[in-house]
Coordinates of C-alpha atoms and ligand atoms in Angstrom, one line a residue:
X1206 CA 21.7 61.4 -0.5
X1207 CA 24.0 58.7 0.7
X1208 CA 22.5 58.4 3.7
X1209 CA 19.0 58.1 2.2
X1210 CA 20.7 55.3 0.0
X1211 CA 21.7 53.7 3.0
X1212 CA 18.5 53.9 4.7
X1213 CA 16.4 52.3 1.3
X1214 CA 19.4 49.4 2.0
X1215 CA 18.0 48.8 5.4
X1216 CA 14.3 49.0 4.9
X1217 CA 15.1 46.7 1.8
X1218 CA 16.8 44.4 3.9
X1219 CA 14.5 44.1 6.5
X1220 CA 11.4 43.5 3.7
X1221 CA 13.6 40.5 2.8
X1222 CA 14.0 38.9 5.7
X1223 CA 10.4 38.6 6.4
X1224 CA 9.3 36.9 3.7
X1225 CA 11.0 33.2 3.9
X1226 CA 14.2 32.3 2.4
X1227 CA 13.6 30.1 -0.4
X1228 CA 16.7 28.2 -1.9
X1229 CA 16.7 28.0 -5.6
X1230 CA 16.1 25.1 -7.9
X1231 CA 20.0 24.9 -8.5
X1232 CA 21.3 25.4 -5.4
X1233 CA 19.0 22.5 -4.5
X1234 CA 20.1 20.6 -7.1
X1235 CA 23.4 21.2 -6.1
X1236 CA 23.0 20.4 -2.3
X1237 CA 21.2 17.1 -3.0
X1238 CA 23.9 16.0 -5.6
X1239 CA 24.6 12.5 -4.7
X1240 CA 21.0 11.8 -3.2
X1241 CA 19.8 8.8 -4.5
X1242 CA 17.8 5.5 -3.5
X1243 CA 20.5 2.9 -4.4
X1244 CA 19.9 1.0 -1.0
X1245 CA 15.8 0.7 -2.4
X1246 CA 17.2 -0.5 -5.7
X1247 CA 19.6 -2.8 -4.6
X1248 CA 16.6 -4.5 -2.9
X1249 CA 13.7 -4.3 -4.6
X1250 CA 13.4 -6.0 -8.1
X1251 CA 9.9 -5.8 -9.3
X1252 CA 6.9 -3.1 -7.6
X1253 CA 3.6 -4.3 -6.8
X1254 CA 0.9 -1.7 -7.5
X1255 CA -2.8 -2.2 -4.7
X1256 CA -5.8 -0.4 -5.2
X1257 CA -6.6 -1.3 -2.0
X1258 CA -10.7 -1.1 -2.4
X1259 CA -10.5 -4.2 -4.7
X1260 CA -7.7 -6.5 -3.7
X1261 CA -8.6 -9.1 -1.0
X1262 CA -11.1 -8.7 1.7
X1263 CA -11.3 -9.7 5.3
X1264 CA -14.1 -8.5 7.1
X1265 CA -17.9 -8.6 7.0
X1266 CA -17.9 -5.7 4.8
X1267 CA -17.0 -6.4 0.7
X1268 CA -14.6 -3.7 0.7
X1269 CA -11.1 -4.6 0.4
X1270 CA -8.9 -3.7 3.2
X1271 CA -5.8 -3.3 5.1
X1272 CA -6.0 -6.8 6.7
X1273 CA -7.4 -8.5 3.3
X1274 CA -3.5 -7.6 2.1
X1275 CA -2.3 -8.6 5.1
X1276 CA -3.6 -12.1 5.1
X1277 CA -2.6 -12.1 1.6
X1278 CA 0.7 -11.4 1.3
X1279 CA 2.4 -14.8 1.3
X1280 CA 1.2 -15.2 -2.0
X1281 CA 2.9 -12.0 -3.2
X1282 CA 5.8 -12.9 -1.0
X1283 CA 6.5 -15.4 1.7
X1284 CA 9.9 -13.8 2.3
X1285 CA 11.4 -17.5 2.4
X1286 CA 13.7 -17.2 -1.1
X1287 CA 13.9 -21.2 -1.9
X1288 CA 9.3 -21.3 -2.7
X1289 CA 8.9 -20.4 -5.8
X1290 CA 4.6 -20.4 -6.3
X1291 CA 4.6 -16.7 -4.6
X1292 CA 4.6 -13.7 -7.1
X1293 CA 8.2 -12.4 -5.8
X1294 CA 7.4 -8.7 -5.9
X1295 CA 9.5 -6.8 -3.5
X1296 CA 7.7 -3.8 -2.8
X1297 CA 4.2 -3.0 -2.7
X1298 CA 2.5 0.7 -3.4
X1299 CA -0.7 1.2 -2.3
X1300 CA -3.0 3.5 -3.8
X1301 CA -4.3 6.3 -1.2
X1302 CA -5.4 4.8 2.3
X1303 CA -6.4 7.6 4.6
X1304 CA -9.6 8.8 5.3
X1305 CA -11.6 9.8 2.4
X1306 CA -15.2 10.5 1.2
X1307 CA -15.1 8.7 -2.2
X1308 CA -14.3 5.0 -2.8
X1309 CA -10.9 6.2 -5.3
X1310 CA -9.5 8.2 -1.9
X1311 CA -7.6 10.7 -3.8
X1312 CA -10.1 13.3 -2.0
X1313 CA -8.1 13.1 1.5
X1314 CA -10.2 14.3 4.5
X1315 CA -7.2 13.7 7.2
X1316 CA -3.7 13.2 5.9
X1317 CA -3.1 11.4 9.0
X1318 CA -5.3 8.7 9.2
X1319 CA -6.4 5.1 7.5
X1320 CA -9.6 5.2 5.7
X1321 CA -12.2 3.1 7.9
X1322 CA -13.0 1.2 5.0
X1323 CA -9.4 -0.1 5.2
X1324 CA -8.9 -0.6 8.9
X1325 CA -6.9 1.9 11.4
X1326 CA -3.6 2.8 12.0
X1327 CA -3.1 -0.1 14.3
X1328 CA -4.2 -2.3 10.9
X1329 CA -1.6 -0.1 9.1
X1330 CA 1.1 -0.9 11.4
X1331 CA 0.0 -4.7 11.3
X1332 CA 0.9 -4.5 7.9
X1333 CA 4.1 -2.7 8.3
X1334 CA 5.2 -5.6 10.7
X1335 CA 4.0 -8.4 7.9
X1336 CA 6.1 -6.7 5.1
X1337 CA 9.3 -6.0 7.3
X1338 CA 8.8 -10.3 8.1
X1339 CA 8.7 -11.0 4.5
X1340 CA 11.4 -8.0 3.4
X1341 CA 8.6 -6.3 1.5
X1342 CA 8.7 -2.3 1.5
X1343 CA 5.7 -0.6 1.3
X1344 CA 5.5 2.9 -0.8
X1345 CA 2.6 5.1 0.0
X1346 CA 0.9 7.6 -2.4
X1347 CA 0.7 10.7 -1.4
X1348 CA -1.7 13.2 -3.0
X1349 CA -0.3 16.5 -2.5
X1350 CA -1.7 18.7 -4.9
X1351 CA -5.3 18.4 -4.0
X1352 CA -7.5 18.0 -0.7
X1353 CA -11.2 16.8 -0.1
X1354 CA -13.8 20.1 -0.5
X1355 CA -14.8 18.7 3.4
X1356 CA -10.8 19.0 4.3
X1357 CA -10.9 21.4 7.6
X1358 CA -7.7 23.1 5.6
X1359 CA -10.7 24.2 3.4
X1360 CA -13.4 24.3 5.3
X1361 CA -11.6 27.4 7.3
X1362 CA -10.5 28.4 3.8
X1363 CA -14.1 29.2 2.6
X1364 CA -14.5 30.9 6.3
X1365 CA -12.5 32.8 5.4
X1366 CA -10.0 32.2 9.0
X1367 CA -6.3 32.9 9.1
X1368 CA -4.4 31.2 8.0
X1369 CA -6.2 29.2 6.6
X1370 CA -7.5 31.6 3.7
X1371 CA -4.2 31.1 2.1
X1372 CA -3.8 27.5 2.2
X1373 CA -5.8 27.3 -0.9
X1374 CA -4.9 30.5 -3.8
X1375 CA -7.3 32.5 -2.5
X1376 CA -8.7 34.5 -5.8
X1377 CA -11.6 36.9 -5.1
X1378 CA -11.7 38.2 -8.6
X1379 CA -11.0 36.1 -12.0
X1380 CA -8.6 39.0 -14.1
X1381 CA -8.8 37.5 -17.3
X1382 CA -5.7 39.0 -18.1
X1383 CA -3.8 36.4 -15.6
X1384 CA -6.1 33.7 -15.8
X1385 CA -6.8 33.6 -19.3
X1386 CA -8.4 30.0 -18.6
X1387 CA -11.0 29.6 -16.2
X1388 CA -12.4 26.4 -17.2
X1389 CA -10.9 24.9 -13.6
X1390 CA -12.1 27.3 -11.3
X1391 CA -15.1 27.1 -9.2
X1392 CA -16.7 29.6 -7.1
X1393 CA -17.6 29.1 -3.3
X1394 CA -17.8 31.6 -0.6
X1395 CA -17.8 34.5 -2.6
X1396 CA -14.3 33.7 -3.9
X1397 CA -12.9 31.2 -6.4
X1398 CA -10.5 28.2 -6.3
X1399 CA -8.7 25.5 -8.7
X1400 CA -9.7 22.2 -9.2
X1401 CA -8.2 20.8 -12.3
X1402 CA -9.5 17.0 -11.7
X1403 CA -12.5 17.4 -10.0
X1404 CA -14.5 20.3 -7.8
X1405 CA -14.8 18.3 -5.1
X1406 CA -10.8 18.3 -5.2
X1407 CA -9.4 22.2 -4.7
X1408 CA -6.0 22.5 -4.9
X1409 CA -3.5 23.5 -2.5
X1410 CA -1.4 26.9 -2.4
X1411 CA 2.2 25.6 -3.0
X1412 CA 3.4 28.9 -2.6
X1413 CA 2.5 29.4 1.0
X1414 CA 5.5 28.5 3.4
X1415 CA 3.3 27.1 5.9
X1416 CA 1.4 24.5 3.4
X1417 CA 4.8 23.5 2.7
X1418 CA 5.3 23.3 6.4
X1419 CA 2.3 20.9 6.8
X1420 CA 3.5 18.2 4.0
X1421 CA 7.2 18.2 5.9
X1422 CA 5.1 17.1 8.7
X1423 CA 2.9 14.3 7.0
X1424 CA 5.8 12.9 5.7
X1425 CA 7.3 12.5 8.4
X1426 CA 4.2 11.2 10.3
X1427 CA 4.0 7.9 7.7
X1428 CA 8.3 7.6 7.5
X1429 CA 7.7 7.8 11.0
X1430 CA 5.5 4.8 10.8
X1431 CA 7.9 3.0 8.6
X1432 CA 7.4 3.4 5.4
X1433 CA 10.2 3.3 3.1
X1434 CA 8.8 5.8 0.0
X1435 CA 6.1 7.8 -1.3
X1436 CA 4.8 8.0 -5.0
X1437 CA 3.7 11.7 -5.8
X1438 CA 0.5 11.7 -7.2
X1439 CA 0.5 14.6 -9.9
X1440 CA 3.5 16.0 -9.4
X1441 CA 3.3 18.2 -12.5
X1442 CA 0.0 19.8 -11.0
X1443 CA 1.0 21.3 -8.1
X1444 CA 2.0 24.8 -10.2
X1445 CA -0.5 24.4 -12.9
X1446 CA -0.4 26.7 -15.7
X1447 CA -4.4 27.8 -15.5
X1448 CA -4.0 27.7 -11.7
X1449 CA -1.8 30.6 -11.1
X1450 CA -1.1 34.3 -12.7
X1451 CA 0.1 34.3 -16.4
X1452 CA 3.6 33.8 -16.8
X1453 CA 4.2 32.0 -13.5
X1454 CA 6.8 29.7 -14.5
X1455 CA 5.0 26.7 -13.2
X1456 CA 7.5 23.7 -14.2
X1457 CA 10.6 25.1 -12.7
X1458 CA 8.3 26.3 -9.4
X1459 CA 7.2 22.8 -9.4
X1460 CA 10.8 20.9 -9.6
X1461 CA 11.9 23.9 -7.0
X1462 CA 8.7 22.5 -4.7
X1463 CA 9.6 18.7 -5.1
X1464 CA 13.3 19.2 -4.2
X1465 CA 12.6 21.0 -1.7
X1466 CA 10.7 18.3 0.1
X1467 CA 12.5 15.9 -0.9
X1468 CA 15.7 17.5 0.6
X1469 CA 13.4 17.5 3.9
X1470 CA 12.0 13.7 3.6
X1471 CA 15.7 12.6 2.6
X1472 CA 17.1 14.7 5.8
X1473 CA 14.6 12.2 7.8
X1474 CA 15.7 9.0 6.3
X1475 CA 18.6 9.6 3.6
X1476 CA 17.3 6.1 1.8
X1477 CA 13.5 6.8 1.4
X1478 CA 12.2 6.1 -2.3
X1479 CA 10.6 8.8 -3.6
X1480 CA 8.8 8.1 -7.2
X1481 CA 6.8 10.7 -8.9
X1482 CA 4.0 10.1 -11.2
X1483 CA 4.5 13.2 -14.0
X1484 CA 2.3 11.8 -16.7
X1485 CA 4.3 13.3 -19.6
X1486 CA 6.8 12.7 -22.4
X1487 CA 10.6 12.1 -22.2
X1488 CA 11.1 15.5 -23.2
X1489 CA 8.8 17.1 -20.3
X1490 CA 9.9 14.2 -17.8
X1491 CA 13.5 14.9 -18.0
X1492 CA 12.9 18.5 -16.6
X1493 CA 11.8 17.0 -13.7
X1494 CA 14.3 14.1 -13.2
X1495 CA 16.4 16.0 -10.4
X1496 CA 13.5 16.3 -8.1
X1497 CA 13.2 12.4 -7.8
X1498 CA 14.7 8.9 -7.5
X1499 CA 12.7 7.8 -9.9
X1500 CA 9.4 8.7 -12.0
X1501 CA 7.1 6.1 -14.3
X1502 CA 8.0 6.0 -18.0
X1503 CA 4.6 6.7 -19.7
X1504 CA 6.4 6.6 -23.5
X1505 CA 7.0 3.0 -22.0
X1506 CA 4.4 1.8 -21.8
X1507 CA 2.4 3.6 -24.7
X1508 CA 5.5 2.5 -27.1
X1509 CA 5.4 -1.5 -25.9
X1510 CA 1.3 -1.7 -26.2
X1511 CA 1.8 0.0 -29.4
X1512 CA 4.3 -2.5 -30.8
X1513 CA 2.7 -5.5 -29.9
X1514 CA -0.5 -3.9 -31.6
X1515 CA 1.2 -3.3 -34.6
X1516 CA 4.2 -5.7 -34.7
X1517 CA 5.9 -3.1 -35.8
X1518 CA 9.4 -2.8 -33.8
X1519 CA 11.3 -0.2 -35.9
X1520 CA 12.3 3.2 -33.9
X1521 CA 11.8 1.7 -30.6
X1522 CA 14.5 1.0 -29.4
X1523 CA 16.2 4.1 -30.8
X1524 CA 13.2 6.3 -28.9
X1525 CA 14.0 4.4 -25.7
X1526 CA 17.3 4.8 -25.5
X1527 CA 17.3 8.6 -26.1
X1528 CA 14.9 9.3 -23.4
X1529 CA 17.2 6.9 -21.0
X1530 CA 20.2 8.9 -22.3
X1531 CA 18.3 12.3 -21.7
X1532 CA 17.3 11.8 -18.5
X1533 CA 20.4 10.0 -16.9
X1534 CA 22.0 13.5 -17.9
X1535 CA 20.3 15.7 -15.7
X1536 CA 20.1 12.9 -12.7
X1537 CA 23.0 9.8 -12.9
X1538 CA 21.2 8.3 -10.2
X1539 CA 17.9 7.9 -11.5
X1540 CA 15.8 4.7 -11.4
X1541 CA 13.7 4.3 -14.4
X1542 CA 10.1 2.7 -13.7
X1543 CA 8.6 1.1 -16.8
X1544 CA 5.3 -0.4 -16.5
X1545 CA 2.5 -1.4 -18.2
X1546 CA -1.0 0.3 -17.0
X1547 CA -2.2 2.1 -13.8
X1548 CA -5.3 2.3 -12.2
X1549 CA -5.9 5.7 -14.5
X1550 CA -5.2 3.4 -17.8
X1551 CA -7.7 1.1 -19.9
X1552 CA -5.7 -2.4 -18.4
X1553 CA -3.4 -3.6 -21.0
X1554 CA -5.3 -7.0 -21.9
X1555 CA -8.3 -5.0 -23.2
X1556 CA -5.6 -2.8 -25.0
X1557 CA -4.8 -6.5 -26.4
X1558 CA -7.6 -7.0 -26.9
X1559 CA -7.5 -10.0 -24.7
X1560 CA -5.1 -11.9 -26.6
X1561 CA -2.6 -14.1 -24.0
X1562 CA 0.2 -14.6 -26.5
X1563 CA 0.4 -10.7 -26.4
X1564 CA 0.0 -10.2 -22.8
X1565 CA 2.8 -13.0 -22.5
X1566 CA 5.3 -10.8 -24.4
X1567 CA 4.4 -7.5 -22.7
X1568 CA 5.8 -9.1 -19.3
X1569 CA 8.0 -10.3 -21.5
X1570 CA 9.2 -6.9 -22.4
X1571 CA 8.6 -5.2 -18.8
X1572 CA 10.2 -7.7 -16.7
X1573 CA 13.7 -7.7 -19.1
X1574 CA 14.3 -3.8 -19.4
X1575 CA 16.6 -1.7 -16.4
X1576 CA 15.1 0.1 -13.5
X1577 CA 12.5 -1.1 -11.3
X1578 CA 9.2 -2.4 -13.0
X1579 CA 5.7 -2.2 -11.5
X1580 CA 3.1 -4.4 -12.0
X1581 CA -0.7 -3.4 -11.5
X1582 CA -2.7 -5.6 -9.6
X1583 CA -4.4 -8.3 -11.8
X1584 CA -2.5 -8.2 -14.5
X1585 CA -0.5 -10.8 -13.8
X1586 CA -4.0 -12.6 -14.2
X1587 CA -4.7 -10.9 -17.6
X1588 CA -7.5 -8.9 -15.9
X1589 CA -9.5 -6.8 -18.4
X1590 CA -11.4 -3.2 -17.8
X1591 CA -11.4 -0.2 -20.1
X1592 CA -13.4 3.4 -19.6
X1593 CA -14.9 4.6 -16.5
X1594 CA -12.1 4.5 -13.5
X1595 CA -14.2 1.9 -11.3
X1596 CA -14.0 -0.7 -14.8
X1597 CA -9.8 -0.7 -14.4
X1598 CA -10.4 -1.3 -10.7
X1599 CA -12.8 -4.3 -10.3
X1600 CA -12.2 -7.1 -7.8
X1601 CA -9.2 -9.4 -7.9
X1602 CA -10.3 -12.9 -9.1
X1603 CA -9.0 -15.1 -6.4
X1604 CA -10.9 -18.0 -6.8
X1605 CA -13.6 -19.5 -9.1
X1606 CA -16.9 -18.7 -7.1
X1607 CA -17.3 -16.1 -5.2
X1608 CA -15.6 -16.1 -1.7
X1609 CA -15.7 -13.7 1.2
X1610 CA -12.5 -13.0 0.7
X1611 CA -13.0 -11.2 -2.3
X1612 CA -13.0 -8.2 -2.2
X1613 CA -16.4 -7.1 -4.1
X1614 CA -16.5 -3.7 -3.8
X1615 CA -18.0 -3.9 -6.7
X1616 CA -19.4 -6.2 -9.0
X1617 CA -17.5 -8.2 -11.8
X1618 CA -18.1 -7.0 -15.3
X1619 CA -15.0 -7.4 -17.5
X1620 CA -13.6 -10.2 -15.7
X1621 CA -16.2 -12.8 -15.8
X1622 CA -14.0 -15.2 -17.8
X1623 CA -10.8 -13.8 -16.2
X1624 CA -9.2 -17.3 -14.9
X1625 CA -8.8 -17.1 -11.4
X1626 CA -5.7 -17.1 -9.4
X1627 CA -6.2 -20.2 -8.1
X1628 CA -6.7 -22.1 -11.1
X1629 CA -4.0 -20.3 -13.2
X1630 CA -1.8 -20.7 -9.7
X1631 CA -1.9 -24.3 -11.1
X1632 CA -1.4 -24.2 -14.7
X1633 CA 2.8 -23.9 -15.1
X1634 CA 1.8 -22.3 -18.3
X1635 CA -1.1 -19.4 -17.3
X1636 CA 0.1 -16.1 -17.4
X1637 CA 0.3 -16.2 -13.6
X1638 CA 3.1 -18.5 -13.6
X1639 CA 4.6 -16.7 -16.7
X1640 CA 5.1 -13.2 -14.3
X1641 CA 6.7 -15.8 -11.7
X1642 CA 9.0 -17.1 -13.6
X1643 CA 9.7 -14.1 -14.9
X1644 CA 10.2 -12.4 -11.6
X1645 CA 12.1 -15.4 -10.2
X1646 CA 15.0 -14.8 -13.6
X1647 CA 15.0 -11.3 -12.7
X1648 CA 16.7 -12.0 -9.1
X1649 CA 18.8 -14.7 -10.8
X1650 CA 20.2 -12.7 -13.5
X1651 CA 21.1 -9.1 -11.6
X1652 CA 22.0 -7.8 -15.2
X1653 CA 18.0 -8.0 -16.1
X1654 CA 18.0 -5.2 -13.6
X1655 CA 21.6 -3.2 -13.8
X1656 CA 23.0 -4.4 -16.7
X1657 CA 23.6 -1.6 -19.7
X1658 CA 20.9 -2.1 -22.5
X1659 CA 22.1 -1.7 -26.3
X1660 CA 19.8 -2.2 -29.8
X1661 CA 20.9 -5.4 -31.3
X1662 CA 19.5 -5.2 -35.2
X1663 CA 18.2 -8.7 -36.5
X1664 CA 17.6 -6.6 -39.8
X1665 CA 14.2 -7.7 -39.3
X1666 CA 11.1 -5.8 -39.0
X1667 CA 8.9 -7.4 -36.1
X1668 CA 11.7 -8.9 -34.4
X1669 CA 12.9 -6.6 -31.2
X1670 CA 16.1 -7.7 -29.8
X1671 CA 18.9 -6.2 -27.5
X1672 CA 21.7 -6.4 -25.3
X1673 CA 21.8 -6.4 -21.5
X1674 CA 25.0 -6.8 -20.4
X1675 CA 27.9 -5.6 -17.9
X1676 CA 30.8 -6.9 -16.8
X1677 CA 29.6 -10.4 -15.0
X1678 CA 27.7 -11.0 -18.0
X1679 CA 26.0 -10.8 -21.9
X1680 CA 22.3 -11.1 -22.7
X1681 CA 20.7 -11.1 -25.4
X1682 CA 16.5 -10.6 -25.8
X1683 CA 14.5 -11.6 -28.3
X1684 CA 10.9 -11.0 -29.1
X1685 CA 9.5 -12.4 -32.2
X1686 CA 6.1 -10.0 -33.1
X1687 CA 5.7 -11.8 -36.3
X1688 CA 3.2 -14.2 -37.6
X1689 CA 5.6 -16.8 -38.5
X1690 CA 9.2 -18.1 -36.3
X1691 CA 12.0 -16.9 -36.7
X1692 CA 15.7 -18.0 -37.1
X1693 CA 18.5 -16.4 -35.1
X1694 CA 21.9 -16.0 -35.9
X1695 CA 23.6 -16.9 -32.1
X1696 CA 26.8 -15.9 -32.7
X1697 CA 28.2 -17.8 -29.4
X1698 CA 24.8 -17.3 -27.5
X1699 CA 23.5 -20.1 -25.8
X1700 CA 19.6 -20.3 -24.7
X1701 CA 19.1 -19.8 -20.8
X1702 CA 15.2 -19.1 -21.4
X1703 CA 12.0 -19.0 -23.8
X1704 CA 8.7 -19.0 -23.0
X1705 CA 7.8 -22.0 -25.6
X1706 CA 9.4 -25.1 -26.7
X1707 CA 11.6 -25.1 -29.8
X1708 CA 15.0 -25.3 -31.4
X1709 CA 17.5 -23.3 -29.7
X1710 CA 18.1 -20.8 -32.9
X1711 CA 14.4 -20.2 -33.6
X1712 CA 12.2 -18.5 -31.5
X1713 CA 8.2 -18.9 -32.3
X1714 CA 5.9 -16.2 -33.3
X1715 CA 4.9 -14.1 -30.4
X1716 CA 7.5 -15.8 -28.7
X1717 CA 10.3 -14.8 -26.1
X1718 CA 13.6 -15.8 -25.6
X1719 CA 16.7 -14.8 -23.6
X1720 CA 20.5 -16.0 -24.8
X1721 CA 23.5 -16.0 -22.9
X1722 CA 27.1 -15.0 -24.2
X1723 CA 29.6 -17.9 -23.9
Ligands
LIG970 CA1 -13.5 -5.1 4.2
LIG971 CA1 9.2 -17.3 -2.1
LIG972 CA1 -2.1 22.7 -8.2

């Protein structure tokens, strides 16, 4: 009987150590205690978000591409601190780049390569040169849960060729019992797979060791080539719900998955920037807050487009602050990423229904709260689209007329009155030069960016204020979302800024301001 016992021990042991060792979510947690970006923070003030099919143009074809950035990015930054009519971003992420069979990209064909569209990996490295010159960092986004239908991962997949059949979860028959919803799953090859966003996109088997194995590689392949961070497109998809047996528990497989490669990308360069997009509440985001340095705060910008809507200010701060507080918690070292709009979102001057006072204050708001801001191409020039995907994404409006360096992927529907860069690049009042003055107070007042943040109640419905402060300095923000100015008590604040001309202790309706403590 013992011996038998013994024997079961064995055999069990043996079972185990064929299948891999996977390290827990804690004991990952635990191991990368102390992981953080603060090197990425320390430098980069504001993000610049490129969807790189519209943004500037350099070729014969109307495409946007990899060079178009290039030979545009002086005007985002020159590197040279003392010129103040570039943007100042310090960091640029660019939507997916490799090769792809859709003008979006998210449906990657080879993980490894730029799109031709966009140039070649000798363009790619061109622009990894021009942004090191100018102290830019480039963040790539890498879409991990999905691959093209034409991928050769699942190509082989529907051939049914080891090992290949388990790169994707292979399903041959739908129980409805584990899959009670089947409204994402396609059928191919005699055998199903996921594809939550689209069916040209089938979804990757994150369970499988050597899929894992793969996305260790192409990380390493683009940190490799210099890049200092990745944004995780999805995250919260990769263990989707409908996408594996009932009772999988998806979000804690999917925080063990995204620690786990970010222990590997951080054991390759320990300062890499790794930002996920989980397009979810504070109260789902802050499960996932170990796995990263820092994720995008959707209640942000929902709450701030919201406000300005409504001019109604009361509860916001309070909401904010909880879901700082929650999240800080679980990770001390995280890097909160307000923002206004992505390429997914209607832009937020339609959502303003085109009104510049409002668009003002939301840069305003986003370039005066903690963490690192990101700003989606154009909206610095009050660019408008709303619906369909390609509406948010039309060309950046450069100049007046049409030039080659356009990039006119498409043509120009919402943004046929959208003033141009170059003319707004002249006005010291266009919302252009709002976002670079803007920018430029960030750098000069470090406590915009680290500072603490704290309500400060003006007893006033419509009037936002707070605190950011720490132990160089106290500021105090004001933003006046009534109809009508507003008198402020200073209480030994003196004016450093305000975005229009009046007495010190009133700031105009829809107007900003910023106060310093003597
Ligand atoms: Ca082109
Ligand atoms: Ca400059
Ligand atoms: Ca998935």
């Amino acid at each position: 009987m013992k011996k038998l016992l013994v024997l079961g021990l064995v055999l069990l042991l043996l079972g185990c150590s064929q299948t891999p060792s996977r390290m827990s979510k804690e004991e990952l947690i635990k191991e990368l205690e102390g992981s953080n970006a603060q090197e990425f923070n320390r430098e980069v003030s504001v993000v610049y978000q490129i969807f790189p099919i519209a943004f500037a143009n350099s070729d014969e074809s109307l495409k946007g591409d990899l060079q178009g950035i290039i030979d545009k990015l002086d005007y985002l930054n020159d590197g040279d601190p003392t010129t103040t009519d570039d943007l100042g971003i310090d960091a640029i992420w660019l939507n997916p780049i490799s090769q792809s069979g859709s003008t979006h990209k998210y449906d990657v064909l080879d993980y490894q390569s730029i799109d031709r569209d966009f140039g070649s990996l000798d363009t790619f490295k061109a622009l990894v040169k021009a942004c090191d010159e100018r102290g830019i960092k480039l963040i790539l986004d890498m879409v991990v849960n999905h691959t093209a239908y034409g991928h050769p991962w699942f190509q082989k997949f529907l051939n049914d060729e080891k090992p290949y059949d388990q790169y994707y979860v292979n399903v041959k028959e739908l129980d409805r019992k584990l899959y009670p919803d089947t409204s994402k799953w396609y059928k191919a090859n005699n055998k199903y797979y996921f594809a939550f966003f689209w069916d040209q996109m089938p979804e990757i088997n994150a369970d499988n060791e050597m899929v894992r194995e793969e996305w260790r590689s192409i990380f390493k392949f683009w940190l490799d080539l210099g890049v200092d961070g990745f944004r995780f497109d999805a995250a919260k998809h990769v263990y989707y719900p409908a996408e594996y047996p009932a009772k999988t528990p998806t979000m804690s497989n999917n925080v063990q998955f995204w620690l786990e490669m970010r222990k590997y990308i951080k054991s390759v360069n320990d300062q890499a920037y790794l930002i996920a997009e989980v397009w979810e509440s504070n109260a789902i985001r802050k499960v996932y807050a170990p796995a990263f340095d820092a994720m995008f705060n959707f209640d942000f910008s929902t709450a701030v487009i919201g406000m300005l809507n409504s001019g109604n200010t009361s509860g916001f701060m309070t909401k904010y602050l909880q879901g700082k507080d929650e999240i800080m918690a679980v990770n001390p070292n995280f890097i909160d990423s307000p923002f206004l709009t992505n390429h997914d979102q209607d832009r937020v001057m339609s959502q303003l229904q085109g009104n510049m006072i409002k668009a003002k204050q939301a840069a305003h708001l986003l370039l005066t709260f903690p963490g690192i801001p990101y700003i989606y191409y154009g909206e610095e020039l009050g660019m408008q689209g709303y619906g369909a995907d390609y509406n948010k994404r039309e060309p950046y409006i450069w100049h007046d007329e049409l030039a080659k360096d356009m990039a006119l992927w498409e043509p120009i529907t919402y943004n046929k009155d959208t003033v141009s860069y170059d003319a707004q690049s002249a006005d010291p009042n266009s919302l252009l030069s709002t976002y670079r003055k803007l920018i430029a107070l960030r750098k000069e007042y470090p406590t915009l960016r680290f500072g603490d943040i704290a309500e400060y109640d003006m007893q006033q419905n419509g009037i936002l204020a707070y605190r950011r402060y720490d132990q160089q300095m106290d500021l105090l923000i004001i933003h006046n979302m009534l109809d009508r100015s507003f008198k402020v008590n200073l209480n030994g604040y003196r004016r450093i800024y305000s975005s229009g001309v009046f007495d010190v202790d009133v700031v105009s309706a829809g107007g900003s301001a910023i106060y310093l403590k003597e």
